[in-house]
Tab-separated table of C-alpha atoms and ligand atoms in Angstrom:
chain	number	residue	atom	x	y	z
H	1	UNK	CA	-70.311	11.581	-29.090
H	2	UNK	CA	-69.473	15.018	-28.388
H	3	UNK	CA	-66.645	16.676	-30.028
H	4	UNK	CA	-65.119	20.291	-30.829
H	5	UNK	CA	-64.444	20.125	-34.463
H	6	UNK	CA	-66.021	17.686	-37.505
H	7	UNK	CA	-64.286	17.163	-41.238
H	8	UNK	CA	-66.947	15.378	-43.704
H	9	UNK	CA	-67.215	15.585	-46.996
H	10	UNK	CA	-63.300	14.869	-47.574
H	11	UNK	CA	-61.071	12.780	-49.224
H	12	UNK	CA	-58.458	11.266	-46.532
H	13	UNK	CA	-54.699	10.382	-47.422
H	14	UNK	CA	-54.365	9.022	-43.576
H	15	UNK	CA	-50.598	7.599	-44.220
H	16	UNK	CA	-51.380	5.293	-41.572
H	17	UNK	CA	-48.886	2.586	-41.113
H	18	UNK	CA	-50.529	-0.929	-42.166
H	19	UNK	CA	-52.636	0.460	-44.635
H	20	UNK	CA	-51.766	-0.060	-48.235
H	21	UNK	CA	-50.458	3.018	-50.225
H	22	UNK	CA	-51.461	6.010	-48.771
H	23	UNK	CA	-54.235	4.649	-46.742
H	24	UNK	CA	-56.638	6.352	-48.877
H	25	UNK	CA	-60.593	6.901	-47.408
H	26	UNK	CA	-63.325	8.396	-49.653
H	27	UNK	CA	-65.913	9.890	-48.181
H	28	UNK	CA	-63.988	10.678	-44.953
H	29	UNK	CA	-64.897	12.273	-42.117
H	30	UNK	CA	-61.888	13.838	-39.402
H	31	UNK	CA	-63.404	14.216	-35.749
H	32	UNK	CA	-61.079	16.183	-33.069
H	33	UNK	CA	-61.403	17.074	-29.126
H	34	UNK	CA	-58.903	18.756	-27.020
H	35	UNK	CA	-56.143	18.914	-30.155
H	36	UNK	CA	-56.555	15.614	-30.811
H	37	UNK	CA	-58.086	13.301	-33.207
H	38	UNK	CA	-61.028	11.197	-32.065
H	39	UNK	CA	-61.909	9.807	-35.574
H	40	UNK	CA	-60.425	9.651	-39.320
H	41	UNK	CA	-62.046	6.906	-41.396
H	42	UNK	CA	-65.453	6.858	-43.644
H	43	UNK	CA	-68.157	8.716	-42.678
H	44	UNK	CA	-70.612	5.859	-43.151
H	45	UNK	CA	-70.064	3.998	-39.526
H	46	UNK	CA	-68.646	6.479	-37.924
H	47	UNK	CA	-69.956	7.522	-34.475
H	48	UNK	CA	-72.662	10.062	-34.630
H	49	UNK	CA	-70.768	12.572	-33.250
H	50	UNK	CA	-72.201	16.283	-31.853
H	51	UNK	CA	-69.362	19.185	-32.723
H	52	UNK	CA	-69.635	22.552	-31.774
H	53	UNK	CA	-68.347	23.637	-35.435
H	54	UNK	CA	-69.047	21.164	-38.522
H	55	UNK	CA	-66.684	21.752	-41.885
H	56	UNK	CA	-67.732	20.931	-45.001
H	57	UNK	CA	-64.610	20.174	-46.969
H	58	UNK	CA	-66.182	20.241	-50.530
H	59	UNK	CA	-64.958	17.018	-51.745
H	60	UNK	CA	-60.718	18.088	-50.884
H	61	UNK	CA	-57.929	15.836	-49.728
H	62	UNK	CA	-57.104	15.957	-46.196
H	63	UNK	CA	-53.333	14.707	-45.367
H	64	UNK	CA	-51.659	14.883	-42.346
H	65	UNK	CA	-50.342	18.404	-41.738
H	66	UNK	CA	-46.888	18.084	-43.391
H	67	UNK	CA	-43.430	17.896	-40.982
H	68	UNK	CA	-40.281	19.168	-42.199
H	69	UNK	CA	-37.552	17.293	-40.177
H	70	UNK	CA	-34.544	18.783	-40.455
H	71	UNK	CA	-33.895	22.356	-41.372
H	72	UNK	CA	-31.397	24.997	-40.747
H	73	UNK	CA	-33.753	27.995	-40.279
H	74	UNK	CA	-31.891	29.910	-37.799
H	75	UNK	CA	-28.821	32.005	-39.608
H	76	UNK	CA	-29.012	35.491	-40.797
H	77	UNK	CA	-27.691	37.236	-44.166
H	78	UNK	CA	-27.931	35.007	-47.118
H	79	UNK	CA	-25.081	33.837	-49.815
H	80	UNK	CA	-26.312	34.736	-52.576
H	81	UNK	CA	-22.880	36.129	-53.657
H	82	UNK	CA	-21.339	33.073	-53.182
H	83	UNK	CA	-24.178	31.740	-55.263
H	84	UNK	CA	-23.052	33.584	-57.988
H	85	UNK	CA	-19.064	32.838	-57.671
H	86	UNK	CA	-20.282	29.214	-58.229
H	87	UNK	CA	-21.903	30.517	-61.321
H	88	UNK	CA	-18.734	31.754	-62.074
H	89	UNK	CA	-17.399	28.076	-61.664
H	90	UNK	CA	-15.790	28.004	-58.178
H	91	UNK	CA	-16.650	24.493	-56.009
H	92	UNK	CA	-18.273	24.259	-52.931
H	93	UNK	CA	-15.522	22.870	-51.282
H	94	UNK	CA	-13.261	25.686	-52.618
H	95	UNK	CA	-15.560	28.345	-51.344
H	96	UNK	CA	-15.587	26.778	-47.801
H	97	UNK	CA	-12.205	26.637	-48.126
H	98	UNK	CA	-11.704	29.872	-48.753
H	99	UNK	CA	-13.166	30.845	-45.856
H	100	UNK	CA	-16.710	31.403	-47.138
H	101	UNK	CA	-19.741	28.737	-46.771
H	102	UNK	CA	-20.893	27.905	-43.566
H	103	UNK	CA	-18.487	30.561	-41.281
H	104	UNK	CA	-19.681	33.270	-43.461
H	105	UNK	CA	-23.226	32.867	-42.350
H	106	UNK	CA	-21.643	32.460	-39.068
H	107	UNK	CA	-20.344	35.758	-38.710
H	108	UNK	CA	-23.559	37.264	-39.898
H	109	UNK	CA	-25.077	35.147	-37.291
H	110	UNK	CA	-23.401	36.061	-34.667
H	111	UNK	CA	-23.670	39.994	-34.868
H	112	UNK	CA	-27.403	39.570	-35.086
H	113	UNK	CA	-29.010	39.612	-31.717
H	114	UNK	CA	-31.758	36.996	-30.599
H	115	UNK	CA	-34.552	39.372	-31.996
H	116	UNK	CA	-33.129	40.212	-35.478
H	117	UNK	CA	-32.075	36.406	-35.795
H	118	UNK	CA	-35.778	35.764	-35.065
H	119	UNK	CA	-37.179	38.366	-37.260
H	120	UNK	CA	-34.948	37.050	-40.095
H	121	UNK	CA	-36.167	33.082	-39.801
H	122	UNK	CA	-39.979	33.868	-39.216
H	123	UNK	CA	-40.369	34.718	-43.150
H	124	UNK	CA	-38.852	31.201	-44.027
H	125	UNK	CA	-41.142	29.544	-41.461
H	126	UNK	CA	-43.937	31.247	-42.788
H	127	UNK	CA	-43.356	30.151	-46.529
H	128	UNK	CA	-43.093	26.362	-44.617
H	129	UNK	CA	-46.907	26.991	-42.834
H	130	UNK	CA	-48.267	28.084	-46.233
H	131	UNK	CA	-47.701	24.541	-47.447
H	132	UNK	CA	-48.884	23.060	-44.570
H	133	UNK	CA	-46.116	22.685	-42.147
H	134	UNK	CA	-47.518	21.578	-38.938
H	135	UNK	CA	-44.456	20.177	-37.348
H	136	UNK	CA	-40.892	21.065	-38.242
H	137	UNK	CA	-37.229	20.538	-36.962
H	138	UNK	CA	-34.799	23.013	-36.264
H	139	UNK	CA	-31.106	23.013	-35.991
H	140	UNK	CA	-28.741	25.695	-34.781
H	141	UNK	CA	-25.424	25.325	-36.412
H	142	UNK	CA	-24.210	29.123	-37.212
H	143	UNK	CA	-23.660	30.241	-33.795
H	144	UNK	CA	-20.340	28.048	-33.525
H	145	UNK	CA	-19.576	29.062	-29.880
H	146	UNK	CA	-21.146	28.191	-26.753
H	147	UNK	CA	-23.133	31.791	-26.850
H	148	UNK	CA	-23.965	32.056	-30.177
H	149	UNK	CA	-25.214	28.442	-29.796
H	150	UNK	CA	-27.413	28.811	-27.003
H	151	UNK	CA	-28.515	32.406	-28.913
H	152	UNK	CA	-29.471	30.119	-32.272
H	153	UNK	CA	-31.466	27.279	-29.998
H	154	UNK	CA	-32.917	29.976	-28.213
H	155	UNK	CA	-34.317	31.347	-31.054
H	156	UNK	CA	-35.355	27.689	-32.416
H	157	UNK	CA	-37.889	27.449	-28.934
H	158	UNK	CA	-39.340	30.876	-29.779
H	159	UNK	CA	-40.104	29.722	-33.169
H	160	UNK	CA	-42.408	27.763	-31.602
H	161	UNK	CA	-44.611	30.475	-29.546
H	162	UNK	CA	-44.661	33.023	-31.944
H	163	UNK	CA	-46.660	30.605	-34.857
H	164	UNK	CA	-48.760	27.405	-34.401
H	165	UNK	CA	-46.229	24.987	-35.205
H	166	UNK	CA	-44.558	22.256	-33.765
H	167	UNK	CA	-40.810	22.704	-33.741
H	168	UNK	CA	-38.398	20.404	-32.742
H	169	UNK	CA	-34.753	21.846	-31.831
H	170	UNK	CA	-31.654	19.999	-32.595
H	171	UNK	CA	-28.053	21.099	-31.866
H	172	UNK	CA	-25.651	20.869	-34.101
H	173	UNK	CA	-22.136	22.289	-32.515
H	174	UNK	CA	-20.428	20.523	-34.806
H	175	UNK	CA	-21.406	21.952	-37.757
H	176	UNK	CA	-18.267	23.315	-38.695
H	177	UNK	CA	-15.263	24.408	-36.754
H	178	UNK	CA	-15.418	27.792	-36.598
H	179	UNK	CA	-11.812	30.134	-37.505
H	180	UNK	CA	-10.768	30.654	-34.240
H	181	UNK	CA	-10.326	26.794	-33.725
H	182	UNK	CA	-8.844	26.593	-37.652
H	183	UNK	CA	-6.036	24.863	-36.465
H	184	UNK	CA	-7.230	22.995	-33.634
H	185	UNK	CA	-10.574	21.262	-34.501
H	186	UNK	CA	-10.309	18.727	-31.921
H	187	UNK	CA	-9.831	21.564	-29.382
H	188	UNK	CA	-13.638	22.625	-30.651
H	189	UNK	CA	-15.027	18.771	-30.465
H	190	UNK	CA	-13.722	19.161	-26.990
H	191	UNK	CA	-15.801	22.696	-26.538
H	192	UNK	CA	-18.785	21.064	-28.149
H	193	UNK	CA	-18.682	17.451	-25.716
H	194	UNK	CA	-17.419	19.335	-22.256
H	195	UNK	CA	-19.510	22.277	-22.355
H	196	UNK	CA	-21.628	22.907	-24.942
H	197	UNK	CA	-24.054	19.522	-24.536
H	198	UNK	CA	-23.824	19.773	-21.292
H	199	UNK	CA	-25.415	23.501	-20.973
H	200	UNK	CA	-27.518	22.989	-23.718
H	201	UNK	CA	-29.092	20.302	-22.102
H	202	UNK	CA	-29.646	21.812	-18.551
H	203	UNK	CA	-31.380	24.536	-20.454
H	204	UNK	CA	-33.463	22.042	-22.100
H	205	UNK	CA	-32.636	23.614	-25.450
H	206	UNK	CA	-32.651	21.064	-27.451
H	207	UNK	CA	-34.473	17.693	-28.218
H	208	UNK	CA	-31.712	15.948	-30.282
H	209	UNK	CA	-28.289	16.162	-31.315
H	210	UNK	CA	-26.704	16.803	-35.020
H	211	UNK	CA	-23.496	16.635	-36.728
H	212	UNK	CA	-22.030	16.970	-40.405
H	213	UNK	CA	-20.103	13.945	-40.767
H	214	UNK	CA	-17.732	14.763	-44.137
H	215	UNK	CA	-14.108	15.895	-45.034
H	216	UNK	CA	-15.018	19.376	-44.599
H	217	UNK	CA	-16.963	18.941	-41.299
H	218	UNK	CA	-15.728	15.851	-38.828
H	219	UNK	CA	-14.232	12.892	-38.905
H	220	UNK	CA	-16.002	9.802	-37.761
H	221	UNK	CA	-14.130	9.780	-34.696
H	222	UNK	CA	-14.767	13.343	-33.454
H	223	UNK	CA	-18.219	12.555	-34.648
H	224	UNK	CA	-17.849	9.322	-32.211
H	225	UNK	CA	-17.208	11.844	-29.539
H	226	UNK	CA	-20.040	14.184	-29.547
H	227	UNK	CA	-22.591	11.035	-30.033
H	228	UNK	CA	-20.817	10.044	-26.703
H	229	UNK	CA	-21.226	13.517	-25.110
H	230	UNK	CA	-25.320	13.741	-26.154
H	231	UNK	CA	-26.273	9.893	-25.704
H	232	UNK	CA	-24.529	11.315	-22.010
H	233	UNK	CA	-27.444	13.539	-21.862
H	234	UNK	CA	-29.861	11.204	-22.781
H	235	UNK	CA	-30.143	13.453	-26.456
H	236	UNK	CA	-31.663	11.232	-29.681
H	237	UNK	CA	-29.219	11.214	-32.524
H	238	UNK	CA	-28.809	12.506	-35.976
H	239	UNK	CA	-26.280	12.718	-38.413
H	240	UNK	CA	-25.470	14.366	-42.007
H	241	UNK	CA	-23.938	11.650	-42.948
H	242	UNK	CA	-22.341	10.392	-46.881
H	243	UNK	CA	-23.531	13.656	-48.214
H	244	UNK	CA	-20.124	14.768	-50.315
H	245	UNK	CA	-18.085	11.566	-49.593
H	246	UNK	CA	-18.408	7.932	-47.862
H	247	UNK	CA	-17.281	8.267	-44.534
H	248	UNK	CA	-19.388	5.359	-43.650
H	249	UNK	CA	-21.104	8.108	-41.120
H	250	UNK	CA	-24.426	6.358	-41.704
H	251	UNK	CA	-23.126	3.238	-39.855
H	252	UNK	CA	-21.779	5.278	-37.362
H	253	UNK	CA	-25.395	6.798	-37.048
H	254	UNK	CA	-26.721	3.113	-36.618
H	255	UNK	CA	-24.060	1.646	-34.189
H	256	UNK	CA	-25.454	4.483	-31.785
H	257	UNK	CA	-29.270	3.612	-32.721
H	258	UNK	CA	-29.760	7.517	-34.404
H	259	UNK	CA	-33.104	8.079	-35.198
H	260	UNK	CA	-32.081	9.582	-38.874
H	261	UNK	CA	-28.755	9.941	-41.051
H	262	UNK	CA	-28.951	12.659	-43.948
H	263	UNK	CA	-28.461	13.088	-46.975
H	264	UNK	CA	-26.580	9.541	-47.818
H	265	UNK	CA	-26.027	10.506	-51.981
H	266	UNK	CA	-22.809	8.233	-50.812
H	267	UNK	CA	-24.093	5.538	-49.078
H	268	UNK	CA	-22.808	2.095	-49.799
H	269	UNK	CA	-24.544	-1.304	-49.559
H	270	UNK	CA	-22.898	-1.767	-46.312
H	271	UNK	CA	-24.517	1.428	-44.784
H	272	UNK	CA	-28.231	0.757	-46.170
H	273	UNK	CA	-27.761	-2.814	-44.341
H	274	UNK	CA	-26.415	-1.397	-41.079
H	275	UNK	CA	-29.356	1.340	-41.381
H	276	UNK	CA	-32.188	-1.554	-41.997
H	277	UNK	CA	-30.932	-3.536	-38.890
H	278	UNK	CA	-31.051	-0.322	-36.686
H	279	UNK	CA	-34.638	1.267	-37.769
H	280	UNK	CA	-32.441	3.747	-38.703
H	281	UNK	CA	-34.469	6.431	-40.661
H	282	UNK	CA	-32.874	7.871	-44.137
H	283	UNK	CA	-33.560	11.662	-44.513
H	284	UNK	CA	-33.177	12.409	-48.380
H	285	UNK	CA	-32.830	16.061	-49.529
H	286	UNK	CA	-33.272	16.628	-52.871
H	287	UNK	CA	-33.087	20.026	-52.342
H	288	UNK	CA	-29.689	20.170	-51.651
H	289	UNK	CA	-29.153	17.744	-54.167
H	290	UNK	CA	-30.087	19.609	-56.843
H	291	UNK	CA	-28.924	22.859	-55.722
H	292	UNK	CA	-25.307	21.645	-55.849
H	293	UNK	CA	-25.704	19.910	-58.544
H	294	UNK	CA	-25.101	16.371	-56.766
H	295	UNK	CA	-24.790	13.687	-59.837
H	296	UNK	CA	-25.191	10.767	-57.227
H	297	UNK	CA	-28.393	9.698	-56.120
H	298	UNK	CA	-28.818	8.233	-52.805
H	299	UNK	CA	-29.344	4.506	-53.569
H	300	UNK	CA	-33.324	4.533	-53.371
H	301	UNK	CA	-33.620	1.117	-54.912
H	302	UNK	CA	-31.314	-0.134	-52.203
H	303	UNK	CA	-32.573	1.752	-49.054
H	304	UNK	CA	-36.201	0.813	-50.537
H	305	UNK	CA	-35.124	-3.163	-50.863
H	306	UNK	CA	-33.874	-3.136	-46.767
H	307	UNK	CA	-36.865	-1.191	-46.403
H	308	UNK	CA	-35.107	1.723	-44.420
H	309	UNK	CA	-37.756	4.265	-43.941
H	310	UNK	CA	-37.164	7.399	-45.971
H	311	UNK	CA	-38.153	10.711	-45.426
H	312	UNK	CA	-37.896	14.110	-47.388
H	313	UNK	CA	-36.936	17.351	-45.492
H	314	UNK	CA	-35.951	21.143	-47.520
H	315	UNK	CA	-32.910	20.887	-45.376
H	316	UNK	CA	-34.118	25.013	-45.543
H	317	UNK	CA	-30.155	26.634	-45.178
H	318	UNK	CA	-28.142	29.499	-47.051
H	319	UNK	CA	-25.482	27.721	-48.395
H	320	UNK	CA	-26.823	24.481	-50.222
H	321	UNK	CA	-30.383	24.147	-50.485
H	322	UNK	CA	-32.254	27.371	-50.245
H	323	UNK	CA	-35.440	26.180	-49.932
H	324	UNK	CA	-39.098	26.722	-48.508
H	325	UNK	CA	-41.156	24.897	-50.289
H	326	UNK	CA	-41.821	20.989	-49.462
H	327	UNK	CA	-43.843	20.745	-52.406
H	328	UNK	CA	-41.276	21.691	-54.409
H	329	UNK	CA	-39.015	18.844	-52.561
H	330	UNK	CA	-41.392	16.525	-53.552
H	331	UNK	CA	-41.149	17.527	-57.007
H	332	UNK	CA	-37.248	16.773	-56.795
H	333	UNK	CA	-37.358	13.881	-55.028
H	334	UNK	CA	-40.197	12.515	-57.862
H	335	UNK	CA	-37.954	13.843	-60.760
H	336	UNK	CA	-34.395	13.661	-59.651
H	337	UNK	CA	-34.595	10.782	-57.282
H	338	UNK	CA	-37.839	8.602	-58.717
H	339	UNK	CA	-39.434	8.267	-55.836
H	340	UNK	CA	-42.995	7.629	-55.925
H	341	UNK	CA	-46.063	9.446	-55.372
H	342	UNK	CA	-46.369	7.270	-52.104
H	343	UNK	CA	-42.582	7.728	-50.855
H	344	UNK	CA	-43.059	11.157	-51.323
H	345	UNK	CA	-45.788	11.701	-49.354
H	346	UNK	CA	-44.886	9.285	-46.735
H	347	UNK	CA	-41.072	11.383	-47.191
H	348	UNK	CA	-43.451	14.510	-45.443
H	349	UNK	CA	-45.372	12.863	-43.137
H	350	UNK	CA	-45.416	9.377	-41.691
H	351	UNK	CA	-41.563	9.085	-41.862
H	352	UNK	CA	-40.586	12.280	-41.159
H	353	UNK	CA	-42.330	11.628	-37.813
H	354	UNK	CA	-40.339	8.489	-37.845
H	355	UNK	CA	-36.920	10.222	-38.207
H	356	UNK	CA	-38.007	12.954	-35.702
H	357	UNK	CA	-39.061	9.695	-32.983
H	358	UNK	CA	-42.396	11.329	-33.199
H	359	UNK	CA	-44.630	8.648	-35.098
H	360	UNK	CA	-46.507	7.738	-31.786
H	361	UNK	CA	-47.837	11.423	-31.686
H	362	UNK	CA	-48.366	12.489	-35.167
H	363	UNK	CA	-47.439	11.858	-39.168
H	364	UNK	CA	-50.604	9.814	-39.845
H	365	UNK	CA	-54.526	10.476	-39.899
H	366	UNK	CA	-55.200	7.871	-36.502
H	367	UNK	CA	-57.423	8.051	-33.306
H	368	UNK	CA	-55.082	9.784	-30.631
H	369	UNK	CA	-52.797	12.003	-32.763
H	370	UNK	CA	-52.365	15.097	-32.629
H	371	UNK	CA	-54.848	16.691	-35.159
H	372	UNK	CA	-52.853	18.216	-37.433
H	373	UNK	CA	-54.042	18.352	-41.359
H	374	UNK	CA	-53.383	19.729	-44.518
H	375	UNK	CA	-56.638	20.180	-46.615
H	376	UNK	CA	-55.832	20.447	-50.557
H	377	UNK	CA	-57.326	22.001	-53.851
H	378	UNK	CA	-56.337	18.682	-55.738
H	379	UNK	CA	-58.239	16.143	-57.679
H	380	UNK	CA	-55.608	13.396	-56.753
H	381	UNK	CA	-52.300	13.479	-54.090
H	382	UNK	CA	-50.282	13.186	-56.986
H	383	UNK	CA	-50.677	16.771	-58.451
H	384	UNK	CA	-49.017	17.237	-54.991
H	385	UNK	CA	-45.771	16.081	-56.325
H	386	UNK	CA	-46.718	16.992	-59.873
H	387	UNK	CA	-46.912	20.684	-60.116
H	388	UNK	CA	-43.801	22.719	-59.714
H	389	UNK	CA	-44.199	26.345	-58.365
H	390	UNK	CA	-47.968	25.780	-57.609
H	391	UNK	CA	-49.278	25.959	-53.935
H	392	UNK	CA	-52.705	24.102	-53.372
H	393	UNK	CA	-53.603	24.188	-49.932
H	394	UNK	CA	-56.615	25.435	-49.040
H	395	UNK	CA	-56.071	25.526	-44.815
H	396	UNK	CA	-53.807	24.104	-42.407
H	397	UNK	CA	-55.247	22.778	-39.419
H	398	UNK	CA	-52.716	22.577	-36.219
H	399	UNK	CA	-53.842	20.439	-32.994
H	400	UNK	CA	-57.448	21.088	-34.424
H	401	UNK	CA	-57.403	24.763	-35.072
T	1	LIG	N1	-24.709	20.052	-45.062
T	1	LIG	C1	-25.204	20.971	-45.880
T	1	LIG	O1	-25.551	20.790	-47.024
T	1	LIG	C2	-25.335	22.218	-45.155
T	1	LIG	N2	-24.844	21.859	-43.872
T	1	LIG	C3	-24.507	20.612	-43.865
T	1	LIG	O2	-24.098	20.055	-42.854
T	1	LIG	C4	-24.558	23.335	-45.728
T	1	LIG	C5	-24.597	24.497	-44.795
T	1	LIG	C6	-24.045	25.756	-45.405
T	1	LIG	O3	-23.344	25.717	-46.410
T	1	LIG	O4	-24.333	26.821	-44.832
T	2	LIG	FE1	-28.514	19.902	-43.329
């Protein structure tokens, strides 16, 4: 069978639903053609295929090329002042307050035009690729007015064309209200339902829509309101949902059939079980977790019981989880959160495909997919989540390049 591109001599993690653990092959052989992948299994009984280019993988792991699923990429400036008055003991909550947080990075955001915002979030997308990013989601969130929006998701898209990635662009209006609607947020749900969706989606800006779902971003019922607006515009849901308190946001998420809520450090038995009947997917960010020094753990054992899917992310933003490196989220998620070498893998692959509603396409080593792989330096996929600071990947293969 004639092909374009042949793995042998690897090790497969495939990740591919129904097979135990992480579906491991040895002595695996990956065959592609157009982008796609024509083959992943053992090399013994495998077509005898002809490829224009054959790689010998020494022996290495192949996984699928990693997905991040829900970052905040676009901003500009950084916080690390604010980083420091925390150091100095001030709360987060106190610092948003205060006026800093999120409408700090705003303002930065919003005097940078579209090509300094872009020049500013290709570094962090960069330190994503060099861990084998293949696929990664994007939120705007720091523009905070219909311009500024449309500016951010803009820049999201051209993430896209100017490196071999897949990115996925989600808008999140309702991020935080910004200062000139202080007084009014309900006047800015209103901006975000009656004119921001709306443009956003005759632009075809964005592939799903976000919110932060907490005492110091919206209420349930403004939350309601948006979901309304985008399910509207036939936009997928998400939601940052129980991250600082329990707003029960993560049933909200699953009444409307979102495809992820976030976060969830304050979920309660009665979200996990409205999560389970919905197939809604749990994003957990460790990152964040640890960065604000969260002492709640999402309840794993729970979400794992009702077997909600659960997938990792950096949640890559200035304010609470300033982070690049997925490995190093695996780490956390290991260490803080006990997840196992299996969940964490699965966290940055097969279900982050799943909370992105893109497991028909990719996440998993399977005939059809897109071929996108991440070949590793390892002896096992557990030195994966092992090592801390320590980046083994040896090439990054995106729709077979
Ligand atoms: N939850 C978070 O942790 C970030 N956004 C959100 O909705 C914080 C964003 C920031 O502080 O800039
Ligand atoms: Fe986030």
């Amino acid at each position: 069978m004639r092909c374009d591109r042949v793995w042998t001599n690897a090790r497969l993690a495939t990740l591919a639903p129904g097979r135990p653990g992480l579906g491991v092959v040895d002595g695996g052989l990956v065959a592609a053609s157009g982008g796609r992948i024509l083959y992943a299994g053992a090399a013994d009984g495998a077509p005898g295929f002809e490829a224009a280019e054959v790689v010998d993988c020494g022996a290495r792991w192949i996984t699928p090329g990693l997905i991040d699923p829900h970052t905040h990429l676009v901003f500009a400036g950084d916080r690390a002042h604010e980083f420091e008055l925390r150091l100095n003991g001030a709360s987060y909550e106190e610092i948003a307050r205060a006026g800093g947080g999120i409408v700090s990075t705003m303002a930065a955001t919003r005097v940078a035009d579209e090509a300094a915002l872009l020049a500013a979030t290709l570094p962090r997308l960069d330190a994503l690729l060099a861990e084998g990013v293949a696929t990664v989601e994007v939120k705007s969130g720091y523009g905070l007015s219909l311009e500024h929006e449309l500016k951010c998701l803009r820049v999201a898209r051209r993430l896209g064309e100017a490196r071999g990635v897949d990115v996925r662009v989600t808008f999140l209006g309702a991020h935080a209200a910004p200062p000139e609607f202080r007084d009014d947020p309900d006047a800015y749900v209103d901006l975000v339902c009656d004119e921001m969706i709306p443009a956003v989606a005759a632009a075809g800006l964005a592939d799903a829509v976000d919110a932060f779902c907490e005492t110091i971003g919206f209420s349930p019922d403004q939350v309601r309101r948006v979901f309304a607006a985008a399910r509207a515009h036939g936009l997928p849901l998400k939601l940052h949902a129980e991250q600082l308190s329990d707003l029960q946001g993560a049933a909200l998420a699953a009444e409307f059939g979102a495809l992820s809520a976030d976060h969830l450090e304050h979920l309660t038995e009665a979200g996990v079980a409205a999560m389970a009947r919905a197939g809604t997917v749990a994003t957990l960010l460790p990152g964040a977790f640890y960065f604000t020094r969260e002492t709640r753990r999402p309840p794993i054992e729970a979400l794992r019981a009702a077997g909600v899917p659960m997938a990792l992310a950096t949640d890559c933003n200035p304010g609470t989880s300033p982070l690049t490196s997925p490995l190093m989220a695996m780490n956390m998620a290991a260490t803080l959160f006990r997840m196992t070498v299996e969940e964490c893998l699965a966290g940055f692959t097969r279900e982050a495909a799943r909370a992105l509603g893109l497991l028909h396409d990719t996440g998993s080593l399977e005939a059809g997919k897109q071929c996108d792989l991440a070949i590793w330096d390892v002896e096992r996929p557990a030195e994966l989540v092992y090592r801390m600071g320590f980046n083994p990947l040896h090439a990054r293969v995106w729709r077979g390049q």
